[in-house]
Short mmCIF file of C-alpha atoms and ligand atoms in Angstrom, two decimals:
data_model
loop_
_atom_site.label_atom_id
_atom_site.label_comp_id
_atom_site.label_asym_id
_atom_site.label_seq_id
_atom_site.Cartn_x
_atom_site.Cartn_y
_atom_site.Cartn_z
CA MET A 3 -26.39 -9.84 -23.20
CA ALA A 4 -23.11 -8.50 -24.47
CA ILE A 5 -22.02 -7.25 -21.13
CA PRO A 6 -18.84 -5.31 -21.68
CA TRP A 7 -16.96 -6.38 -18.61
CA ARG A 8 -16.81 -9.98 -19.79
CA HIS A 9 -14.44 -8.71 -22.40
CA CYS A 10 -12.70 -6.23 -20.19
CA TRP A 11 -11.78 -8.36 -17.29
CA ARG A 12 -10.14 -11.23 -19.07
CA TRP A 13 -6.52 -11.57 -19.91
CA THR A 14 -6.70 -11.49 -23.63
CA ILE A 15 -4.24 -12.97 -26.01
CA GLY A 16 -3.65 -10.22 -28.48
CA ALA A 17 -3.02 -6.59 -28.86
CA THR A 18 -5.51 -5.60 -26.22
CA SER A 19 -3.54 -7.09 -23.38
CA THR A 20 -2.00 -3.85 -22.29
CA SER A 21 -5.32 -2.16 -22.06
CA VAL A 22 -6.71 -5.10 -20.19
CA LEU A 23 -3.96 -4.70 -17.68
CA GLU A 24 -4.64 -1.05 -17.64
CA THR A 25 -8.25 -1.71 -16.83
CA ILE A 26 -7.64 -4.20 -14.10
CA CYS A 27 -4.42 -3.18 -12.50
CA GLY A 28 -3.69 0.24 -13.76
CA PHE A 29 -0.24 -0.95 -14.79
CA ASN A 30 0.29 1.69 -17.35
CA GLY A 31 1.78 5.10 -17.18
CA ARG A 32 -0.66 6.23 -14.57
CA SER A 33 -0.31 3.21 -12.41
CA ALA A 34 0.09 4.95 -9.11
CA THR A 35 -2.58 7.44 -9.95
CA PHE A 36 -5.02 4.69 -10.64
CA ALA A 37 -4.20 3.37 -7.24
CA ALA A 38 -4.79 6.69 -5.74
CA SER A 39 -8.01 7.46 -7.48
CA SER A 40 -9.60 4.07 -7.42
CA PHE A 41 -8.53 2.55 -4.19
CA ARG A 42 -8.19 5.34 -1.81
CA GLY A 43 -11.78 6.23 -1.70
CA THR A 44 -12.28 9.42 0.16
CA GLY A 45 -8.91 10.58 1.11
CA ALA A 46 -7.10 7.45 2.23
CA GLY A 47 -4.09 8.94 0.62
CA THR A 48 -4.37 12.42 1.94
CA GLY A 49 -1.09 13.62 3.13
CA SER A 50 0.78 11.70 0.51
CA GLY A 51 1.21 14.85 -1.44
CA LYS A 52 1.02 14.73 -5.15
CA GLU A 53 1.58 11.48 -6.92
CA GLY A 54 5.25 12.07 -7.20
CA LEU A 55 6.11 9.02 -9.23
CA SER A 56 2.91 8.30 -10.96
CA SER A 57 3.97 9.84 -14.20
CA ARG A 58 6.89 7.50 -14.61
CA PRO A 59 6.12 5.07 -17.37
CA VAL A 60 5.74 1.50 -16.30
CA ASP A 61 7.22 -1.17 -18.45
CA THR A 62 3.89 -2.30 -19.79
CA THR A 63 5.51 -4.12 -22.66
CA SER A 64 7.27 -6.54 -20.42
CA ILE A 65 4.21 -7.07 -18.26
CA GLY A 66 2.09 -7.46 -21.34
CA ASN A 67 4.54 -9.87 -22.91
CA TYR A 68 4.70 -11.83 -19.76
CA ILE A 69 0.98 -12.28 -19.77
CA LEU A 70 1.01 -13.04 -23.46
CA THR A 71 3.72 -15.60 -23.41
CA SER A 72 3.54 -17.24 -20.05
CA ARG A 73 0.54 -19.35 -19.40
CA HIS A 74 2.20 -20.88 -16.42
CA LYS A 75 0.28 -23.14 -14.18
CA SER A 76 2.05 -22.17 -11.04
CA ARG A 77 2.81 -19.11 -9.05
CA LEU A 78 6.21 -20.67 -8.54
CA LEU A 79 7.17 -19.68 -12.03
CA TYR A 80 7.44 -16.12 -10.98
CA PRO A 81 9.54 -14.14 -13.38
CA THR A 82 12.71 -12.41 -12.40
CA PRO A 83 11.82 -8.81 -11.75
CA LYS A 84 13.08 -6.33 -14.26
CA PRO A 85 14.60 -3.87 -11.79
CA CYS A 86 16.98 -6.50 -10.52
CA CYS A 87 18.53 -7.78 -13.65
CA SER A 88 21.00 -10.21 -12.14
CA LYS A 89 20.01 -13.74 -12.84
CA GLY A 90 18.18 -15.81 -10.28
CA ILE A 91 17.87 -12.89 -7.95
CA HIS A 92 15.26 -14.63 -5.87
CA SER A 93 17.34 -17.65 -5.07
CA ASP A 94 20.38 -15.49 -4.53
CA ALA A 95 21.68 -15.94 -1.02
CA LYS A 96 22.41 -12.23 -0.95
CA LEU A 97 18.70 -11.58 -0.70
CA LYS A 98 18.11 -12.13 2.95
CA ASP A 99 15.14 -13.95 4.28
CA PRO A 100 12.73 -11.20 5.33
CA PHE A 101 11.75 -12.98 8.50
CA SER A 102 15.28 -13.42 9.82
CA LEU A 103 16.29 -9.92 8.81
CA ALA A 104 13.33 -8.42 10.64
CA GLN A 105 13.69 -10.66 13.66
CA LYS A 106 15.91 -8.38 15.73
CA ASP A 107 13.29 -5.65 15.55
CA LEU A 108 10.43 -7.96 16.39
CA ASN A 109 11.81 -9.82 19.40
CA HIS A 110 9.74 -7.88 21.89
CA LEU A 111 6.72 -7.32 19.71
CA TYR A 112 4.23 -9.44 21.59
CA ASP A 113 5.55 -8.43 25.01
CA ASP A 114 5.13 -4.80 24.00
CA ILE A 115 1.61 -5.46 22.81
CA LYS A 116 0.73 -7.11 26.09
CA LYS A 117 2.02 -4.07 27.95
CA GLU A 118 -0.27 -1.88 25.85
CA LEU A 119 -3.18 -4.14 26.68
CA PHE A 120 -2.52 -4.01 30.37
CA VAL A 121 -5.87 -4.64 32.00
CA SER A 122 -6.37 -5.78 35.54
CA LYS A 123 -9.71 -7.46 35.06
CA SER A 124 -8.74 -10.99 34.35
CA GLU A 125 -11.36 -12.06 31.84
CA LEU A 126 -10.90 -9.07 29.56
CA LYS A 127 -7.20 -9.66 29.80
CA SER A 128 -7.43 -13.28 28.70
CA LEU A 129 -9.65 -12.31 25.77
CA CYS A 130 -7.29 -9.60 24.61
CA ASP A 131 -4.11 -11.60 25.08
CA TYR A 132 -5.58 -14.60 23.37
CA TYR A 133 -4.11 -14.15 19.90
CA PHE A 134 -0.94 -12.42 21.05
CA ASP A 135 0.62 -15.71 22.03
CA GLY A 136 3.77 -15.08 20.04
CA LYS A 137 2.84 -17.74 17.53
CA GLY A 138 1.49 -15.39 14.89
CA LYS A 139 3.57 -14.82 11.78
CA ALA A 140 3.77 -11.07 12.47
CA PHE A 141 3.66 -10.60 8.72
CA ARG A 142 2.59 -6.95 8.90
CA PRO A 143 5.11 -5.87 11.55
CA MET A 144 7.79 -7.59 9.50
CA ILE A 145 6.96 -5.51 6.43
CA VAL A 146 6.76 -2.39 8.58
CA VAL A 147 10.19 -2.76 10.18
CA LEU A 148 11.82 -3.68 6.88
CA MET A 149 10.20 -0.68 5.22
CA ALA A 150 11.25 1.56 8.10
CA ARG A 151 14.87 0.47 7.80
CA ALA A 152 14.80 0.74 4.02
CA CYS A 153 13.41 4.29 4.26
CA ASN A 154 15.86 5.27 6.98
CA ILE A 155 18.79 4.13 4.89
CA HIS A 156 17.31 5.86 1.86
CA SER A 157 17.21 9.07 3.89
CA ASN A 158 20.92 8.86 4.68
CA ARG A 159 20.46 7.61 8.19
CA ASP A 160 21.59 4.37 9.66
CA GLY A 161 18.86 1.78 9.47
CA ASP A 162 17.97 1.68 13.15
CA LEU A 163 14.32 2.13 13.93
CA LEU A 164 13.00 5.30 15.47
CA PRO A 165 10.81 4.68 18.52
CA GLY A 166 7.71 5.77 16.62
CA GLN A 167 8.48 3.36 13.81
CA ARG A 168 8.76 0.51 16.27
CA SER A 169 5.38 1.54 17.68
CA ILE A 170 3.83 1.46 14.23
CA ALA A 171 4.97 -2.14 13.74
CA MET A 172 3.20 -2.99 16.98
CA ILE A 173 0.11 -0.96 16.17
CA SER A 174 -0.23 -2.62 12.77
CA GLU A 175 -0.38 -6.02 14.44
CA MET A 176 -2.90 -4.78 16.99
CA ILE A 177 -5.21 -3.30 14.37
CA HIS A 178 -4.90 -6.46 12.32
CA THR A 179 -5.74 -8.68 15.26
CA ALA A 180 -8.68 -6.55 16.32
CA SER A 181 -10.04 -6.84 12.81
CA LEU A 182 -9.66 -10.62 12.91
CA VAL A 183 -11.58 -10.79 16.17
CA HIS A 184 -14.40 -8.79 14.60
CA ASP A 185 -14.24 -10.73 11.31
CA ASP A 186 -14.67 -14.00 13.15
CA VAL A 187 -17.83 -12.65 14.73
CA ILE A 188 -19.17 -11.46 11.38
CA ASP A 189 -18.33 -14.75 9.69
CA GLY A 190 -19.34 -16.90 12.65
CA SER A 191 -15.97 -18.67 12.47
CA ASN A 192 -15.00 -21.11 15.17
CA LYS A 193 -11.37 -21.74 14.22
CA ARG A 194 -8.41 -19.50 13.57
CA ARG A 195 -4.80 -20.57 13.35
CA GLY A 196 -5.89 -23.89 14.76
CA MET A 197 -7.28 -22.19 17.85
CA THR A 198 -10.89 -21.92 18.88
CA THR A 199 -11.96 -18.35 18.15
CA ILE A 200 -12.75 -15.80 20.84
CA ASN A 201 -16.40 -15.65 19.82
CA GLU A 202 -16.62 -19.41 20.14
CA VAL A 203 -15.04 -19.48 23.61
CA TRP A 204 -16.49 -16.33 25.17
CA GLY A 205 -19.43 -15.49 22.91
CA GLU A 206 -19.98 -12.82 20.31
CA ARG A 207 -20.71 -9.91 22.58
CA LYS A 208 -17.48 -10.23 24.49
CA ALA A 209 -15.54 -10.84 21.29
CA ILE A 210 -16.79 -7.56 19.83
CA LEU A 211 -15.79 -5.75 23.01
CA ALA A 212 -12.38 -7.39 23.03
CA GLY A 213 -11.81 -6.23 19.45
CA ASP A 214 -12.84 -2.73 20.44
CA PHE A 215 -10.53 -2.82 23.42
CA ILE A 216 -7.54 -3.84 21.31
CA LEU A 217 -8.36 -0.99 18.91
CA SER A 218 -8.55 1.49 21.74
CA ALA A 219 -5.16 0.37 23.06
CA ALA A 220 -3.76 0.73 19.56
CA SER A 221 -5.22 4.24 19.33
CA MET A 222 -3.54 5.26 22.55
CA ALA A 223 -0.20 3.93 21.39
CA LEU A 224 -0.75 5.81 18.14
CA ALA A 225 -1.49 9.06 19.92
CA ARG A 226 1.66 8.67 22.01
CA ILE A 227 3.79 8.77 18.86
CA GLY A 228 2.75 12.40 18.84
CA ASN A 229 2.57 13.02 15.12
CA ASN A 230 -0.79 14.13 13.76
CA THR A 231 -0.01 13.10 10.21
CA VAL A 232 0.73 9.58 11.36
CA VAL A 233 -2.42 9.53 13.48
CA SER A 234 -4.50 10.49 10.48
CA VAL A 235 -2.80 7.99 8.13
CA LEU A 236 -3.42 5.09 10.49
CA SER A 237 -6.93 6.20 11.41
CA GLN A 238 -7.72 5.92 7.73
CA VAL A 239 -6.95 2.22 8.04
CA ILE A 240 -9.68 1.73 10.60
CA GLU A 241 -12.18 3.54 8.43
CA ASP A 242 -11.12 1.42 5.44
CA LEU A 243 -11.52 -1.79 7.41
CA VAL A 244 -15.09 -0.90 8.27
CA ARG A 245 -15.95 0.28 4.77
CA GLY A 246 -14.35 -2.82 3.29
CA GLU A 247 -16.41 -5.05 5.54
CA PHE A 248 -19.56 -3.21 4.48
CA MET A 249 -18.62 -3.63 0.84
CA GLN A 250 -18.26 -7.33 1.45
CA LEU A 251 -21.69 -7.51 3.07
CA GLY A 252 -23.27 -5.84 0.08
CA SER A 253 -24.41 -8.56 -2.28
CA LYS A 254 -26.14 -7.49 -5.44
CA GLU A 255 -23.58 -5.40 -7.12
CA ASN A 256 -23.95 -4.28 -10.67
CA GLU A 257 -22.24 -7.00 -12.65
CA SER A 258 -20.13 -4.63 -14.67
CA GLU A 259 -18.76 -3.10 -11.52
CA ARG A 260 -18.26 -6.30 -9.62
CA PHE A 261 -14.56 -6.73 -10.25
CA LYS A 262 -13.75 -3.17 -9.42
CA HIS A 263 -15.79 -3.51 -6.28
CA TYR A 264 -13.87 -6.67 -5.37
CA LEU A 265 -10.48 -5.00 -5.80
CA GLU A 266 -11.57 -1.96 -3.89
CA LYS A 267 -12.89 -4.14 -1.10
CA THR A 268 -9.58 -5.99 -1.12
CA PHE A 269 -7.64 -2.78 -0.80
CA LYS A 270 -9.75 -1.57 2.08
CA LYS A 271 -9.94 -4.81 4.01
CA THR A 272 -6.38 -6.02 3.53
CA ALA A 273 -4.02 -3.67 1.75
CA SER A 274 -4.85 -0.37 3.40
CA LEU A 275 -3.30 -1.46 6.69
CA ILE A 276 -0.05 -2.50 5.05
CA ALA A 277 0.06 0.51 2.71
CA ASN A 278 -0.65 3.10 5.37
CA SER A 279 1.65 1.51 7.96
CA CYS A 280 4.46 1.61 5.40
CA LYS A 281 3.62 5.21 4.67
CA ALA A 282 3.56 6.09 8.36
CA VAL A 283 7.10 4.83 9.00
CA SER A 284 8.34 6.76 6.00
CA ILE A 285 6.69 9.92 7.33
CA LEU A 286 8.48 9.55 10.65
CA VAL A 287 11.90 9.63 9.04
CA ASN A 288 10.86 12.82 7.33
CA SER A 289 10.91 11.33 3.85
CA ASP A 290 10.01 13.25 0.74
CA PRO A 291 6.45 12.83 -0.46
CA GLU A 292 7.85 10.72 -3.30
CA VAL A 293 9.32 8.26 -0.85
CA GLN A 294 6.11 8.19 1.16
CA GLU A 295 4.30 7.33 -2.02
CA ILE A 296 6.74 4.51 -2.81
CA ALA A 297 6.21 3.09 0.67
CA PHE A 298 2.44 3.37 0.30
CA GLN A 299 2.39 1.82 -3.16
CA TYR A 300 4.64 -1.05 -2.17
CA GLY A 301 2.31 -1.85 0.71
CA ARG A 302 -0.79 -1.45 -1.41
CA ASN A 303 0.43 -3.75 -4.16
CA VAL A 304 1.82 -6.41 -1.83
CA GLY A 305 -1.34 -6.25 0.24
CA ILE A 306 -3.64 -6.80 -2.71
CA ALA A 307 -1.43 -9.61 -4.04
CA PHE A 308 -1.47 -11.22 -0.61
CA GLN A 309 -5.25 -11.24 -0.54
CA LEU A 310 -5.57 -12.49 -4.12
CA VAL A 311 -3.36 -15.44 -3.21
CA ASP A 312 -5.44 -15.96 -0.09
CA ASP A 313 -8.54 -16.09 -2.26
CA VAL A 314 -6.89 -18.65 -4.53
CA LEU A 315 -5.82 -20.78 -1.58
CA ASP A 316 -9.41 -20.94 -0.44
CA PHE A 317 -10.02 -23.00 -3.57
CA THR A 318 -6.76 -24.89 -3.82
CA ALA A 319 -5.12 -25.33 -0.43
CA CYS A 320 -7.21 -28.12 0.96
CA ALA A 321 -7.99 -29.50 -2.45
CA SER A 322 -4.41 -30.64 -2.74
CA GLN A 323 -4.03 -31.89 0.82
CA LEU A 324 -7.31 -33.47 1.84
CA GLY A 325 -9.04 -33.74 -1.49
CA LYS A 326 -11.66 -31.33 -0.25
CA PRO A 327 -11.76 -27.60 -0.73
CA SER A 328 -12.30 -25.39 2.22
CA ALA A 329 -14.23 -22.99 -0.02
CA THR A 330 -14.90 -20.88 3.03
CA ASP A 331 -15.59 -17.81 0.95
CA LEU A 332 -18.24 -19.53 -1.15
CA LYS A 333 -19.88 -20.83 1.99
CA LEU A 334 -19.96 -17.26 3.28
CA GLY A 335 -21.57 -16.17 0.04
CA LEU A 336 -18.51 -14.31 -1.18
CA ALA A 337 -17.44 -14.23 -4.80
CA THR A 338 -13.67 -13.68 -4.90
CA GLY A 339 -11.26 -13.40 -7.82
CA PRO A 340 -11.36 -17.03 -8.99
CA VAL A 341 -15.17 -17.01 -9.15
CA LEU A 342 -15.36 -13.62 -10.82
CA PHE A 343 -12.93 -14.77 -13.52
CA ALA A 344 -14.72 -18.11 -13.86
CA CYS A 345 -18.02 -16.30 -14.35
CA GLN A 346 -16.75 -14.99 -17.66
CA GLN A 347 -16.37 -18.53 -18.96
CA PHE A 348 -19.41 -19.91 -17.20
CA PRO A 349 -22.17 -17.30 -17.10
CA GLU A 350 -24.23 -19.79 -15.10
CA LEU A 351 -22.25 -18.56 -12.12
CA HIS A 352 -23.85 -15.16 -12.37
CA ALA A 353 -27.12 -16.21 -10.75
CA MET A 354 -25.27 -18.05 -8.01
CA ILE A 355 -23.14 -15.02 -7.26
CA MET A 356 -26.26 -12.89 -7.06
CA ARG A 357 -27.90 -15.19 -4.55
CA ARG A 358 -24.62 -15.56 -2.65
CA PHE A 359 -24.42 -19.32 -3.24
CA SER A 360 -27.38 -19.79 -0.94
CA THR A 361 -29.24 -22.53 -2.78
CA THR A 362 -28.42 -26.13 -1.92
CA GLY A 363 -25.61 -27.33 -4.17
CA ASP A 364 -24.48 -23.84 -5.17
CA VAL A 365 -21.20 -24.05 -3.31
CA ASP A 366 -20.23 -27.39 -4.87
CA ARG A 367 -21.29 -26.37 -8.34
CA ALA A 368 -19.53 -23.03 -8.14
CA TRP A 369 -16.41 -24.76 -6.94
CA GLN A 370 -16.55 -27.15 -9.90
CA TYR A 371 -16.96 -24.28 -12.33
CA VAL A 372 -13.98 -22.50 -10.84
CA LEU A 373 -11.76 -25.54 -11.17
CA GLU A 374 -12.90 -26.13 -14.76
CA SER A 375 -12.23 -22.51 -15.62
CA ASP A 376 -8.90 -20.76 -15.48
CA GLY A 377 -10.13 -18.52 -12.68
CA VAL A 378 -7.39 -19.71 -10.36
CA ASP A 379 -4.67 -19.05 -12.94
CA GLN A 380 -6.11 -15.68 -13.81
CA THR A 381 -6.17 -14.67 -10.17
CA ASN A 382 -2.58 -15.81 -9.76
CA TYR A 383 -1.51 -13.78 -12.80
CA LEU A 384 -3.19 -10.79 -11.31
CA ALA A 385 -1.35 -11.33 -8.02
CA GLN A 386 1.91 -11.59 -9.97
CA SER A 387 1.20 -8.30 -11.66
CA TYR A 388 0.64 -6.59 -8.34
CA CYS A 389 3.89 -8.02 -7.03
CA ARG A 390 5.77 -6.80 -10.08
CA GLU A 391 4.44 -3.35 -9.41
CA ALA A 392 5.45 -3.62 -5.74
CA ILE A 393 8.97 -4.55 -6.84
CA ARG A 394 9.08 -1.71 -9.30
CA GLN A 395 8.13 0.72 -6.57
CA ILE A 396 10.48 -0.50 -3.86
CA SER A 397 13.36 -0.70 -6.34
CA LEU A 398 13.25 3.08 -6.53
CA LEU A 399 14.71 3.21 -3.02
CA ARG A 400 18.43 3.16 -2.40
CA PRO A 401 19.70 -0.43 -2.15
CA SER A 402 19.81 -2.00 1.29
CA PRO A 403 19.43 -5.52 2.66
CA GLU A 404 16.00 -4.53 3.95
CA ARG A 405 14.90 -3.21 0.58
CA ASP A 406 16.01 -6.44 -1.04
CA ALA A 407 14.22 -8.45 1.62
CA LEU A 408 11.05 -6.59 0.67
CA ILE A 409 11.63 -7.66 -2.92
CA ARG A 410 12.15 -11.23 -1.80
CA LEU A 411 8.99 -11.00 0.26
CA THR A 412 6.86 -10.55 -2.85
CA GLU A 413 8.01 -13.96 -3.99
CA MET A 414 7.03 -15.44 -0.65
CA VAL A 415 3.62 -13.87 -0.95
CA LEU A 416 3.13 -15.57 -4.31
CA THR A 417 4.48 -18.97 -3.40
CA ARG A 418 3.01 -19.52 0.02
CA ASP A 419 0.68 -22.47 0.16
CA LYS A 420 -1.16 -21.80 3.36
C1 NAG B 510 5.55 14.23 11.73
O1 NAG B 510 6.89 13.85 11.74
C2 NAG B 510 7.67 14.33 10.64
C3 NAG B 510 9.06 13.75 10.77
O2 NAG B 510 9.63 14.13 11.97
C4 NAG B 510 7.65 15.84 10.61
O3 NAG B 510 8.33 16.28 9.48
C5 NAG B 510 6.20 16.30 10.55
O4 NAG B 510 6.16 17.70 10.59
C6 NAG B 510 5.41 15.73 11.70
N1 NAG B 510 4.04 16.12 11.52
C7 NAG B 510 3.28 16.53 12.53
C8 NAG B 510 1.92 16.97 12.19
O5 NAG B 510 3.67 16.53 13.68
C1 NAG B 511 -24.03 -0.83 -14.08
O1 NAG B 511 -23.00 0.14 -14.04
C2 NAG B 511 -22.67 0.65 -15.31
C3 NAG B 511 -21.46 1.53 -15.15
O2 NAG B 511 -21.50 2.30 -14.00
C4 NAG B 511 -23.89 1.38 -15.89
O3 NAG B 511 -23.58 1.89 -17.15
C5 NAG B 511 -25.05 0.42 -15.98
O4 NAG B 511 -26.21 1.09 -16.41
C6 NAG B 511 -25.33 -0.25 -14.64
N1 NAG B 511 -26.30 -1.29 -14.81
C7 NAG B 511 -27.30 -1.51 -13.95
C8 NAG B 511 -28.19 -2.66 -14.26
O5 NAG B 511 -27.47 -0.81 -12.97
#
């Protein structure tokens, strides 16, 4: 019964902490390489050249110490990042709000998307326009335009976006939305962003087609950029989305590989889009492979942190507001970070994970176990570690307001509560 991963996957108080981090996050000297080898699957990173920066040592001591000494209860207690040593950097007014800084580049985002989706047939049009109502957060395009400007300035240009970079911001939102439309079909969801989902209004068959249509429009916009490297980098995203969804459908994973599987799924389903979009805008300004790798790694780390926080919020968001968890993931049979960590303290969860919480009472019991465990804290620590790595990466670029906004953004990822 001494299953090794129970010992591996826990934050451990003691000398092993660095190697624990190494195991989970790869935050040691080969951090970026780990990313490359473990999360890229078959060639997601092709074109990134060699791992230019991966041999730089990461400050494992400080990460390790942080884990050792800070058993904080809240993501709000996010430590000041090492690369920006000035005190209180995150509350510093000099660090612009990412949303307002990106705004000027995103004003026409949804209008541009609607032009791409131009379809005369009215029903298809209403389906495709449905989520492009201008009320989305445009989180991905925001990262993309900030990264584009940061890379442009790094490459000795003015910050202004190249036309292809602007297109990539738009394409990232289109791919994201198409994947949401398909996800809602797979999950049978009836609500998104407070709206009734497309599958609920028009039925599953039309929803699948609408998702496909949005993807095809995105592909055409991508082809128009006219750069084969960029086409291949962003096509990888679509492959990753599909593979990630398949990984999530697969239930009975080998227990010792479950956490790795979860992080890999998380990269493919969430982080690949952000990572590869960031990489694509850096390619277009003719950056060195090292800079492309920084852009990719920033996006990868922020993307994984974003999803880890999402997985935590599934347990905590409603719990604090309505006294009831949404626990959507459990209801869908999915074991995310908090459950996987909790399972180390409460092995009873193992059987429930294996049967995908399908027996009556499983969801409630699993939820109780998670709250009694420190699964939520552990998942938050892990998200913090990914954000620290994102900051470390982006700090290698020449300073600019956009670069600093990307640093600030990691804090927003960790502190958001919905
Ligand atoms: C893509 O664009 C970059 C930057 O202009 C250029 O260096 C590269 O050769 C292009 N690649 C292809 C395949 O067109
Ligand atoms: C699970 O995976 C590990 C590592 O790949 C392997 O050593 C072990 O035999 C596997 N266990 C089962 C039950 O398949």
